CSV table of C-alpha atoms in Angstrom, one decimal:
chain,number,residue,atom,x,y,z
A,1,UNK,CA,-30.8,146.6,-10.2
A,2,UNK,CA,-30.8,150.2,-9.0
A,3,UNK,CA,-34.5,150.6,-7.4
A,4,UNK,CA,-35.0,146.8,-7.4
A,5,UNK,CA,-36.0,144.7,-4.4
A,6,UNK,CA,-36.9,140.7,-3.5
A,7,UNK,CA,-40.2,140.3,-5.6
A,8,UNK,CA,-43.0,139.2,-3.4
A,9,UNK,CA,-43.6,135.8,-2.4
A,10,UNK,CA,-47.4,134.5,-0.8
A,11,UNK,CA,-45.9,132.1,1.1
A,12,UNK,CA,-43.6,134.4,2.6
A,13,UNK,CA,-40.1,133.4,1.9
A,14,UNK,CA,-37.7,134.5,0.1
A,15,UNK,CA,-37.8,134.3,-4.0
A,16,UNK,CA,-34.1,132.6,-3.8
A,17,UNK,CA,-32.9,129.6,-5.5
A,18,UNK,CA,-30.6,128.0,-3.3
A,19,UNK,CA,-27.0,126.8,-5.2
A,20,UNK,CA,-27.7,124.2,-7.6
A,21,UNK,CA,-26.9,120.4,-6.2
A,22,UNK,CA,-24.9,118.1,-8.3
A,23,UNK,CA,-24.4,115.3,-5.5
A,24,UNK,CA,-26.7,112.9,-6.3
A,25,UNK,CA,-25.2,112.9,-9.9
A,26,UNK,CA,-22.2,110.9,-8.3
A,27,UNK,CA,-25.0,108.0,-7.9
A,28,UNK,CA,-24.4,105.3,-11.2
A,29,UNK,CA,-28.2,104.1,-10.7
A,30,UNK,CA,-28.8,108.3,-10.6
A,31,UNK,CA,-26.6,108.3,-13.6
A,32,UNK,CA,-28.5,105.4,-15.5
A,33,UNK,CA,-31.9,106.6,-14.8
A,34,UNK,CA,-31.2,110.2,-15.9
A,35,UNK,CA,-29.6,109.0,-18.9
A,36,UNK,CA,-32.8,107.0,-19.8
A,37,UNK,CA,-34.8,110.3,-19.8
A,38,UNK,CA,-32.2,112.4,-21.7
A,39,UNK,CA,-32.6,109.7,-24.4
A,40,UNK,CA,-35.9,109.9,-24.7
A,41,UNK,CA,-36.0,114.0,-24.7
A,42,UNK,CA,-33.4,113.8,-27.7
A,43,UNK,CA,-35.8,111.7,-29.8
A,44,UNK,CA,-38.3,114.7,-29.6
A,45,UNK,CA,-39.6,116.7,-33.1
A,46,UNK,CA,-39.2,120.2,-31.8
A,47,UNK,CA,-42.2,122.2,-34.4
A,48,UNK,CA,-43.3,125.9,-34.9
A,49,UNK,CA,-47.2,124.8,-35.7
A,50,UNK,CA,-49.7,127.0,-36.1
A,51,UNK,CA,-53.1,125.5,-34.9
A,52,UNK,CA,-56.6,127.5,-36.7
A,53,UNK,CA,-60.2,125.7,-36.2
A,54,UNK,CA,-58.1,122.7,-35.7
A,55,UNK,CA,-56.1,122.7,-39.1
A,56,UNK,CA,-52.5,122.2,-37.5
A,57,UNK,CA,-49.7,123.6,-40.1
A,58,UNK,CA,-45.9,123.2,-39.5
A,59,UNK,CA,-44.2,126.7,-39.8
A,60,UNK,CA,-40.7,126.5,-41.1
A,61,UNK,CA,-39.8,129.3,-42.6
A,62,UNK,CA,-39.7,131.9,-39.1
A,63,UNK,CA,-36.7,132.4,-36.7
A,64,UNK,CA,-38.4,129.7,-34.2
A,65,UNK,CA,-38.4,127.1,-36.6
A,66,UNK,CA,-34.8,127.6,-37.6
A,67,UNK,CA,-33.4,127.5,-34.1
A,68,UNK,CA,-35.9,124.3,-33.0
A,69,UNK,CA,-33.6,122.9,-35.8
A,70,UNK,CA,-30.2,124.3,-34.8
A,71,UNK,CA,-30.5,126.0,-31.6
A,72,UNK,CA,-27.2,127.5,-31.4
A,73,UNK,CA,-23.8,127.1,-33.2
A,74,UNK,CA,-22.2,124.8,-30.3
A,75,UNK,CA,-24.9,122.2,-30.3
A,76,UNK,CA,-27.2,120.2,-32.3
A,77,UNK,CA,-31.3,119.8,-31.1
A,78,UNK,CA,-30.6,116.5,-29.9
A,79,UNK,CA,-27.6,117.9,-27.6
A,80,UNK,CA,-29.8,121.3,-26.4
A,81,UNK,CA,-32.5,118.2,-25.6
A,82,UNK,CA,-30.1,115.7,-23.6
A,83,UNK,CA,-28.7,119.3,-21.7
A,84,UNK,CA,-31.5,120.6,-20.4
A,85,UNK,CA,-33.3,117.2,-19.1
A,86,UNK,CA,-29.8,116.5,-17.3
A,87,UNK,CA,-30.5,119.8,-15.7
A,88,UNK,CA,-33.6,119.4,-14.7
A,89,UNK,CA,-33.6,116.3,-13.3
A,90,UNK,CA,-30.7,117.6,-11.0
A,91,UNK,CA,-32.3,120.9,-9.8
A,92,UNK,CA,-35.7,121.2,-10.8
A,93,UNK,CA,-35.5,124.2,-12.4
A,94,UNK,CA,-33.6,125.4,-16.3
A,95,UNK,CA,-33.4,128.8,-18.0
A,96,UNK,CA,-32.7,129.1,-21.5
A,97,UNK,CA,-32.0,132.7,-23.0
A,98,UNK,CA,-33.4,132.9,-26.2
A,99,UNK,CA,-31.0,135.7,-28.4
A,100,UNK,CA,-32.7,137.8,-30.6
A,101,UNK,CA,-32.1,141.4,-32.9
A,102,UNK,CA,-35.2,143.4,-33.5
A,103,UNK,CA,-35.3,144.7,-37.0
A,104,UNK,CA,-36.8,148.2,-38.2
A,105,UNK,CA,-40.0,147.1,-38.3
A,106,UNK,CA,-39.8,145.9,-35.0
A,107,UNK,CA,-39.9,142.3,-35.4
A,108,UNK,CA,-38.0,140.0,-32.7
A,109,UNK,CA,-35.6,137.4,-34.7
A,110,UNK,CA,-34.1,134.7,-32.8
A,111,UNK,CA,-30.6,133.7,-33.3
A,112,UNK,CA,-30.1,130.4,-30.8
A,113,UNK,CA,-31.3,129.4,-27.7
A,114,UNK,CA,-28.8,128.7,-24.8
A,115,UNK,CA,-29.0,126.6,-21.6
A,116,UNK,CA,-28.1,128.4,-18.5
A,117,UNK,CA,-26.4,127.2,-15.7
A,118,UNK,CA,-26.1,130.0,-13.0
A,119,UNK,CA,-24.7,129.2,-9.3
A,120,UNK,CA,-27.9,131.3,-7.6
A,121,UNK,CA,-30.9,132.8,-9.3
A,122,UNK,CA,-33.3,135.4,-7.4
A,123,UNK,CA,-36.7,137.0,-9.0
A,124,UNK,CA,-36.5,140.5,-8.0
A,125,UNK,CA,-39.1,143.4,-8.5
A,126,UNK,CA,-39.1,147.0,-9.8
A,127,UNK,CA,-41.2,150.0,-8.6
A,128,UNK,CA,-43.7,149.0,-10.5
A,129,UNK,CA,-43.8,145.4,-10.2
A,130,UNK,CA,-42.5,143.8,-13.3
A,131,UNK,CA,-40.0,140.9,-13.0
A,132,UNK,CA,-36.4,140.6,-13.4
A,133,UNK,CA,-34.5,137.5,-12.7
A,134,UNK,CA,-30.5,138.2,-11.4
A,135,UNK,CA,-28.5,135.4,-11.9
A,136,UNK,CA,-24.6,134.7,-10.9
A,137,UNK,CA,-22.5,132.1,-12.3
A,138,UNK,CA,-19.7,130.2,-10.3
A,139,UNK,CA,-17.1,132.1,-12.7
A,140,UNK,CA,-18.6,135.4,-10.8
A,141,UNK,CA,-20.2,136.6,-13.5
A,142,UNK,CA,-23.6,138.3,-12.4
A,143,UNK,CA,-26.6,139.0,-14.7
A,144,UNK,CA,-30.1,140.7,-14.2
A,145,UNK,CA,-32.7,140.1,-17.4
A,146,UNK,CA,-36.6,140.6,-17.4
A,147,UNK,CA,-38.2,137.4,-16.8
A,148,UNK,CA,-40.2,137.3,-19.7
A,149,UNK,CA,-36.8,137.5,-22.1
A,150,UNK,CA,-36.5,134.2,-20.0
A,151,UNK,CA,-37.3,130.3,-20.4
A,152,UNK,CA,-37.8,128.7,-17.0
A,153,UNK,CA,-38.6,125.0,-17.5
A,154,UNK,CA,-39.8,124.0,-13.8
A,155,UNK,CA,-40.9,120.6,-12.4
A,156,UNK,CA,-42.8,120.0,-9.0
A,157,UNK,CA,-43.8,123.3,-9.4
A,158,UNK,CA,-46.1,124.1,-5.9
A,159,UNK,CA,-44.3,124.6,-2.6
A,160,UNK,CA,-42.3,127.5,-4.1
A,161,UNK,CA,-44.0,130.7,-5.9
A,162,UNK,CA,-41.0,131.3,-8.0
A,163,UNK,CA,-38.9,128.1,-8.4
A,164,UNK,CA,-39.6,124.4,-8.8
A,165,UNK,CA,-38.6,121.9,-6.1
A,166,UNK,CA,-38.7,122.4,-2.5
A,167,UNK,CA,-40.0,125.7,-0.4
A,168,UNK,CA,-36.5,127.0,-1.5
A,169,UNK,CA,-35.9,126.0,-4.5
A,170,UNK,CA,-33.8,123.6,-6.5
A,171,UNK,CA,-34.1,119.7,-5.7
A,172,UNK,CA,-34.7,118.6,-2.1
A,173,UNK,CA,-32.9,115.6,-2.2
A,174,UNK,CA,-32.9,114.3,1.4
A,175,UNK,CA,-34.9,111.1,1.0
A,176,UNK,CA,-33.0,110.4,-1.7
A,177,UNK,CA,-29.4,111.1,-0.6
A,178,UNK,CA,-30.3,108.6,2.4
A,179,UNK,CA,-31.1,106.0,0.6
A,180,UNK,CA,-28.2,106.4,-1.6
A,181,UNK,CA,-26.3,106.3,1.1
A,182,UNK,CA,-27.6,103.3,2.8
A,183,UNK,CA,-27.4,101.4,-0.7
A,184,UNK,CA,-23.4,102.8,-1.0
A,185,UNK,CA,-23.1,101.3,2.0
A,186,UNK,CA,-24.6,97.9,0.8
A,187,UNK,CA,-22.5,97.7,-1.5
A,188,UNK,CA,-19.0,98.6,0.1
A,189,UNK,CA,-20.1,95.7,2.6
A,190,UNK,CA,-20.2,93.4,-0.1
A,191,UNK,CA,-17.2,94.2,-1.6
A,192,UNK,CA,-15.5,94.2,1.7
A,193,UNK,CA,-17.3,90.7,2.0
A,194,UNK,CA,-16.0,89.0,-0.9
A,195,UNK,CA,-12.4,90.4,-0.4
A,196,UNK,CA,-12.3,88.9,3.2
A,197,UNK,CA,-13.5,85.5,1.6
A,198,UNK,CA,-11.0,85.6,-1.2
A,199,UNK,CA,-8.5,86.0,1.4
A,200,UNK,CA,-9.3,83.5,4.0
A,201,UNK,CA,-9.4,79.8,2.5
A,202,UNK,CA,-8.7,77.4,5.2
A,203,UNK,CA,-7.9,77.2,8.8
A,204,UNK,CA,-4.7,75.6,9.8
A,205,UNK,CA,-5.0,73.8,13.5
A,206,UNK,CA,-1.8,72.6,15.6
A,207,UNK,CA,-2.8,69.5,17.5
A,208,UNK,CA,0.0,70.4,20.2
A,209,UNK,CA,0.5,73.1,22.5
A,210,UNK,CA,3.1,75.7,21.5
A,211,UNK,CA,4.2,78.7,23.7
A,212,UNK,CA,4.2,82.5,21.8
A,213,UNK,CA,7.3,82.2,20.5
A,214,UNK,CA,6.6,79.0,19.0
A,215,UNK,CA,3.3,79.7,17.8
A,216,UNK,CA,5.4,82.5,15.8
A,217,UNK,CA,7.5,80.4,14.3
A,218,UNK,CA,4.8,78.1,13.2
A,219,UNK,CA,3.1,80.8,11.5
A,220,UNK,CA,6.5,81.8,10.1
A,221,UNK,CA,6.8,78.2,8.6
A,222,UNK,CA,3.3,78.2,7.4
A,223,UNK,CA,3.7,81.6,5.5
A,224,UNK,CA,6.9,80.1,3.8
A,225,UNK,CA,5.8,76.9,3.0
A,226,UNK,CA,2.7,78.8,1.2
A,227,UNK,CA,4.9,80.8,-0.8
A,228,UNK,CA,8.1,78.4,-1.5
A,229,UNK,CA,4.8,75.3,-2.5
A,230,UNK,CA,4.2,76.1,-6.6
A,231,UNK,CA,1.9,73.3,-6.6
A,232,UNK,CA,-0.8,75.1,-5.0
A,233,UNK,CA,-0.3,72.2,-1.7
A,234,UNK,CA,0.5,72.7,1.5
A,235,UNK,CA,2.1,70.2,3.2
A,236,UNK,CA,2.4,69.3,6.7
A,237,UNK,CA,3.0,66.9,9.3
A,238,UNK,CA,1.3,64.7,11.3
A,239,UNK,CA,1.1,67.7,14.1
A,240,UNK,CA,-1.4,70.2,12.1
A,241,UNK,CA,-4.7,69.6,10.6
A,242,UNK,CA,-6.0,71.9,8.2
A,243,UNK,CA,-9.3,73.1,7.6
A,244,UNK,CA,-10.8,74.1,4.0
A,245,UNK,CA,-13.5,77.4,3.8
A,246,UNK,CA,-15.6,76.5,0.7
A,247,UNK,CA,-16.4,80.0,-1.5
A,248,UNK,CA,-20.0,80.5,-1.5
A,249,UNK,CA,-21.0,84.0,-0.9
A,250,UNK,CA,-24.1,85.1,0.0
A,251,UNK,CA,-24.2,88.9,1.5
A,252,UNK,CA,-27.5,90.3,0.2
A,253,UNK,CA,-30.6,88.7,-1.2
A,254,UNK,CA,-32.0,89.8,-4.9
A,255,UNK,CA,-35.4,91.0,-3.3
A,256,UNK,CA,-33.4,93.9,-1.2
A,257,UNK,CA,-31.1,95.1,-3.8
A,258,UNK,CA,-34.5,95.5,-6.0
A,259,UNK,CA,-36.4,97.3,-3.4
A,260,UNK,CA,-33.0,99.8,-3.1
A,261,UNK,CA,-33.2,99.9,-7.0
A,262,UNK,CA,-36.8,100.8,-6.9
A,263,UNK,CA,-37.0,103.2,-4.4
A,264,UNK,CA,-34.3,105.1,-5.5
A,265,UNK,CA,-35.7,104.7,-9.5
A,266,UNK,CA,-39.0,106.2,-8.6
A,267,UNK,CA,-37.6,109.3,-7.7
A,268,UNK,CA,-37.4,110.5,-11.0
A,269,UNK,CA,-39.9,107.8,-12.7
A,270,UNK,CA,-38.0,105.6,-14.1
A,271,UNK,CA,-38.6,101.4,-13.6
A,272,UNK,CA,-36.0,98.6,-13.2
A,273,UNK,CA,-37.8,97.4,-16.9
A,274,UNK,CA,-36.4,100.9,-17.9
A,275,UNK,CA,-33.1,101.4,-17.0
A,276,UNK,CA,-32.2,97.4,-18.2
A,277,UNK,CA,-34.0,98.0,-21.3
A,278,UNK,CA,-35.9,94.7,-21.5
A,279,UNK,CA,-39.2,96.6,-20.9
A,280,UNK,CA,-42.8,95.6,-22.7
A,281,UNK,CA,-44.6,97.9,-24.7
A,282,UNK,CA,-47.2,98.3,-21.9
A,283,UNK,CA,-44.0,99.5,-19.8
A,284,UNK,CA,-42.6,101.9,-22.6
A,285,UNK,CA,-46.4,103.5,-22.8
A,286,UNK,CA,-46.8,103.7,-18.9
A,287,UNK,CA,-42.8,105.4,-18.5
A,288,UNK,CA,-44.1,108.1,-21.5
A,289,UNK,CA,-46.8,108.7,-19.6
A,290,UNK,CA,-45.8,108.6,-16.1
A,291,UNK,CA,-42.1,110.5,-16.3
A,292,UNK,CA,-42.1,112.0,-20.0
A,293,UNK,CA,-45.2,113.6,-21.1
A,294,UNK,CA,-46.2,115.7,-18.4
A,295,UNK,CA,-42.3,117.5,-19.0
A,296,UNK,CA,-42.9,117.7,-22.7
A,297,UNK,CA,-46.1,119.7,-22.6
A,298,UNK,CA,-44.4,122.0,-19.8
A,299,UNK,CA,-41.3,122.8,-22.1
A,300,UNK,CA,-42.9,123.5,-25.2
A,301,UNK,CA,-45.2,125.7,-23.4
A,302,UNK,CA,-42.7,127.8,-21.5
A,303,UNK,CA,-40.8,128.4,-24.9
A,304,UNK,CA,-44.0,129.3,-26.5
A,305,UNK,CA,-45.0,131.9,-23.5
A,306,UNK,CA,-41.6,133.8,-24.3
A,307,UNK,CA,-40.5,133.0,-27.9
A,308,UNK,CA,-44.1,133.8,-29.4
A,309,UNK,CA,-46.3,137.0,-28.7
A,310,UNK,CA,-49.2,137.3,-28.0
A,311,UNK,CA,-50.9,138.1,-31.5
A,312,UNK,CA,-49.0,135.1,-32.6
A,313,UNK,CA,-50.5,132.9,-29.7
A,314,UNK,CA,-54.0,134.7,-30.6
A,315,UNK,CA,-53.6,132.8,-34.1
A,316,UNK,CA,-52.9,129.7,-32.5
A,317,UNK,CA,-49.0,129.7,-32.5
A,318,UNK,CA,-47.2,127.4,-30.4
A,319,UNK,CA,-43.8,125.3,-29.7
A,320,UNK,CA,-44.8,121.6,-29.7
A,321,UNK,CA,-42.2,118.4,-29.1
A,322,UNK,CA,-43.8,116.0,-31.3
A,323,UNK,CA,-42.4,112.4,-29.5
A,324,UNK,CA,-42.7,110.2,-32.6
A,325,UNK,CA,-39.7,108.8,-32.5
A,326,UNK,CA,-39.9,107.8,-29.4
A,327,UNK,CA,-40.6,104.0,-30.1
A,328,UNK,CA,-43.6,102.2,-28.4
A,329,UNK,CA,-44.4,99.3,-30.5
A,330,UNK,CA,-42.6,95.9,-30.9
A,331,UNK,CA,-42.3,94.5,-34.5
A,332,UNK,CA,-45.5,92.2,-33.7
A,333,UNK,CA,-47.4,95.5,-32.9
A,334,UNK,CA,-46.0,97.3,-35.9
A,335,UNK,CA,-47.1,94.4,-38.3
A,336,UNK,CA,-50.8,94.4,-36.7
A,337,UNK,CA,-51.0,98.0,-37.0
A,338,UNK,CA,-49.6,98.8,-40.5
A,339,UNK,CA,-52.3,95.8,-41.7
A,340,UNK,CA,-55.5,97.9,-39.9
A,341,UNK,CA,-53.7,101.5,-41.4
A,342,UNK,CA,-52.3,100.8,-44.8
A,343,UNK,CA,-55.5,99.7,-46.4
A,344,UNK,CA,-58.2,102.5,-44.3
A,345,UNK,CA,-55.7,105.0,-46.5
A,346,UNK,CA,-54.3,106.3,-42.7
A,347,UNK,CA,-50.7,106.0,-43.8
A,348,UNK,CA,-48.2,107.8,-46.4
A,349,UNK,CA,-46.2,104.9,-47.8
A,350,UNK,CA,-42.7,107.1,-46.5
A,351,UNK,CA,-45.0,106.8,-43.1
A,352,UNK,CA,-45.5,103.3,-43.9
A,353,UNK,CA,-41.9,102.4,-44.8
A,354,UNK,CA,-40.3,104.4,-41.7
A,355,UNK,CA,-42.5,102.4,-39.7
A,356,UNK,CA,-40.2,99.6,-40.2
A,357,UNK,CA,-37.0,101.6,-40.6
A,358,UNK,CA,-36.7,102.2,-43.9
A,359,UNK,CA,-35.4,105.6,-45.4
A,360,UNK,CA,-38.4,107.8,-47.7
A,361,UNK,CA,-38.7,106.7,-51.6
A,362,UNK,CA,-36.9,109.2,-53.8
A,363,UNK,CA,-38.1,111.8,-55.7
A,364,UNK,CA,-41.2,112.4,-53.6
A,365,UNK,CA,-42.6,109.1,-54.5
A,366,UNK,CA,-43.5,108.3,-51.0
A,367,UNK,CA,-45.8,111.4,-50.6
A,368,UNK,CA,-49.0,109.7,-51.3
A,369,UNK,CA,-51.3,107.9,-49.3
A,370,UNK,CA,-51.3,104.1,-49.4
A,371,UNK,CA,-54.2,102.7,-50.0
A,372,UNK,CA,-53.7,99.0,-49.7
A,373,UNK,CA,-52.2,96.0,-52.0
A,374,UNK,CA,-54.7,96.2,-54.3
A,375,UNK,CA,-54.4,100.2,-55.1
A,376,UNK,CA,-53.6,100.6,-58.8
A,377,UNK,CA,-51.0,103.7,-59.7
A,378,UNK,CA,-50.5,105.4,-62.7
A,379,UNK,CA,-47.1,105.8,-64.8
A,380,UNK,CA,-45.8,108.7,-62.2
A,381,UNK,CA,-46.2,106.5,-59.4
A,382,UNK,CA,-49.3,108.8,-58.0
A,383,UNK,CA,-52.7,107.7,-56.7
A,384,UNK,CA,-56.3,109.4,-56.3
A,385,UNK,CA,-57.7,110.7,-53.1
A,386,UNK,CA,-61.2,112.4,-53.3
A,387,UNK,CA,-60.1,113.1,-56.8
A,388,UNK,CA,-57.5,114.9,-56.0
A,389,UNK,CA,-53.4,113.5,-57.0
């Protein structure tokens, strides 16, 4: 870092991420709504495409491809996925260090990709202006690489030249740790309210006029005959008159524990529907759209900016999350959609058959475009398209 200084900012603060927050990960409705995200990121297609007067082909044979299948040895794609969604919902802001080897020819090989989770982060500048990013870790640990040997996935991406979040960085989660708050403290009143009622079920009321010490011993009596009476009643004479408390709790209406629910859902996107899981297809497709896909497209192209170079990107190389497992349609939909695509030839019949869950035909046999009910097939199970098998 010898040399190094703060790298400059137009806003005029500091280029400092301030330590990453983990607080409002104690909420469960925080919890629950994060969750519903990270499920949804681990259903992405991770691909190495190569797009060229719009023909898109699938790489699969470079050192992208092989690591957007198994991204390192301690995790599987759908783990890396869940990971780094948890952390950016948290702090607005994930690296991932690509590891590579250069061979003799100079050609960058990738070897995994790895989530970071540093305690601070700073951009810093040399003499010359390039970028370095210094990180230090809560094991004190302390790191400075050249930002462009660095993923930085950022959301609300604005206020800060450097970071996502707020002017300094990270999540600014005031409006949201009051209203977590204020909702903690709904429901500790509740609690409290129905352990007060469980507690109090009658009122016992002497119809003569005792002094202290007799009042004491009443209540004396009264606490014994509770606890000597198996039969669940009290008995007393003709001098007390007891009083029954019917149950029926009512501390907080449905409407206001919806509005807490709501408001403290939308931070991150996600609806009631969501989180219960009974949500329409209209309410899937407007979730995707309003909280997922906007965070897709920025991941894939922050990997591509630093895993691919420039004469790759010149050829139309990029890292695209493919969501097509991520499930919109209800079997009704599914049904009306395979009868308008099967028979216009718009479907594989493995396309067609995964459609409805299940697995490809063996042997390739699925690899063929189905053309309808009424499509005739030769002895090798293969039909004609523009001529061609």
């Amino acid at each position: 870092k010898t040399g190094m200084k703060n790298a400059p900012t137009m806003s005029g603060g500091a280029p400092f991420l301030t330590p990453f927050g983990d607080n409002i990960y104690a909420s469960d409705i925080i919890v629950q709504s994060i969750r519903c995200k990270a499920n949804e990121f681990k259903k992405l297609d991770p691909r190495h495409i190569a797009n060229k007067d719009g023909t898109v082909t699938t790489i699969t044979d470079s050192s992208v491809a092989r690591i957007l299948r198994r991204p390192n040895e301690y995790m599987t794609m759908a783990d890396f996925l869940e990971k780094i969604t948890v952390l950016l919902e948290l702090n607005k802001n994930v690296f991932i260090y690509p590891a590579y080897y250069m061979t003799k020819g100079g050609q960058k090989i990738f070897t995994g990709i790895y989530p970071l989770k540093p305690a601070t982060v700073s951009y810093m500048a040399d003499e010359s202006g390039k970028l370095f990013i210094n990180m230090t870790f809560n094991n004190g640990y302390e790191t400075t690489l050249p930002s462009d040997q660095l993923v930085h996935w950022r959301k609300d991406y604005g206020v800060n030249d450097y970071f996502g979040g707020g002017m300094f960085g990270g999540d600014d989660n005031t409006g949201l740790l009051t209203m977590l708050r204020r909702y903690d403290q709904l429901t500790q009143s509740i609690a409290k309210a129905l352990e007060v009622s469980c507690k109090i079920n009658g009122i016992v009321k002497y119809n003569t006029y005792h002094g202290d010490d007799q009042l004491e011993k009443s209540r004396e009596q009264f606490e014994a005959d509770l606890k000597n009476n198996e039969s669940g009643i009290l008995f007393t004479d003709l001098s007390t008159e007891y009083t029954n408390i019917p149950r029926d709790v009512k501390v907080v209406d449905g409407e206001t524990l919806k509005f807490y629910y709501d408001t403290i859902l939308r931070a991150n996107g996600t609806s009631l529907a969501i989180l219960n899981g009974d949500y329409t297809k209209a309410q899937k497709e407007a979730y995707y759209e309003h909280a997922l896909e906007a965070d897709i497209k920025a991941l894939g192209q922050a990997m591509s900016k630093v895993m691919l170079t420039e004469r790759e990107s010149s050829f139309g190389n990029e890292i695209v999350l493919y969501p097509n497992d991520i499930n919109f349609m209800s079997m009704e939909n599914k049904i009306a959609f395979a009868q308008i695509a099967m028979p216009s030839g718009s479907l594989m019949k493995d396309e067609f058959r995964e459609l409805f869950g299940y697995p490809p035909l063996p042997n390739g046999q699925g690899q063929v475009i189905a053309q309808g009910y009424n499509n005739l097939l030769d002895e090798n199970n293969k039909n004609k398209l523009n001529g061609q098998e």
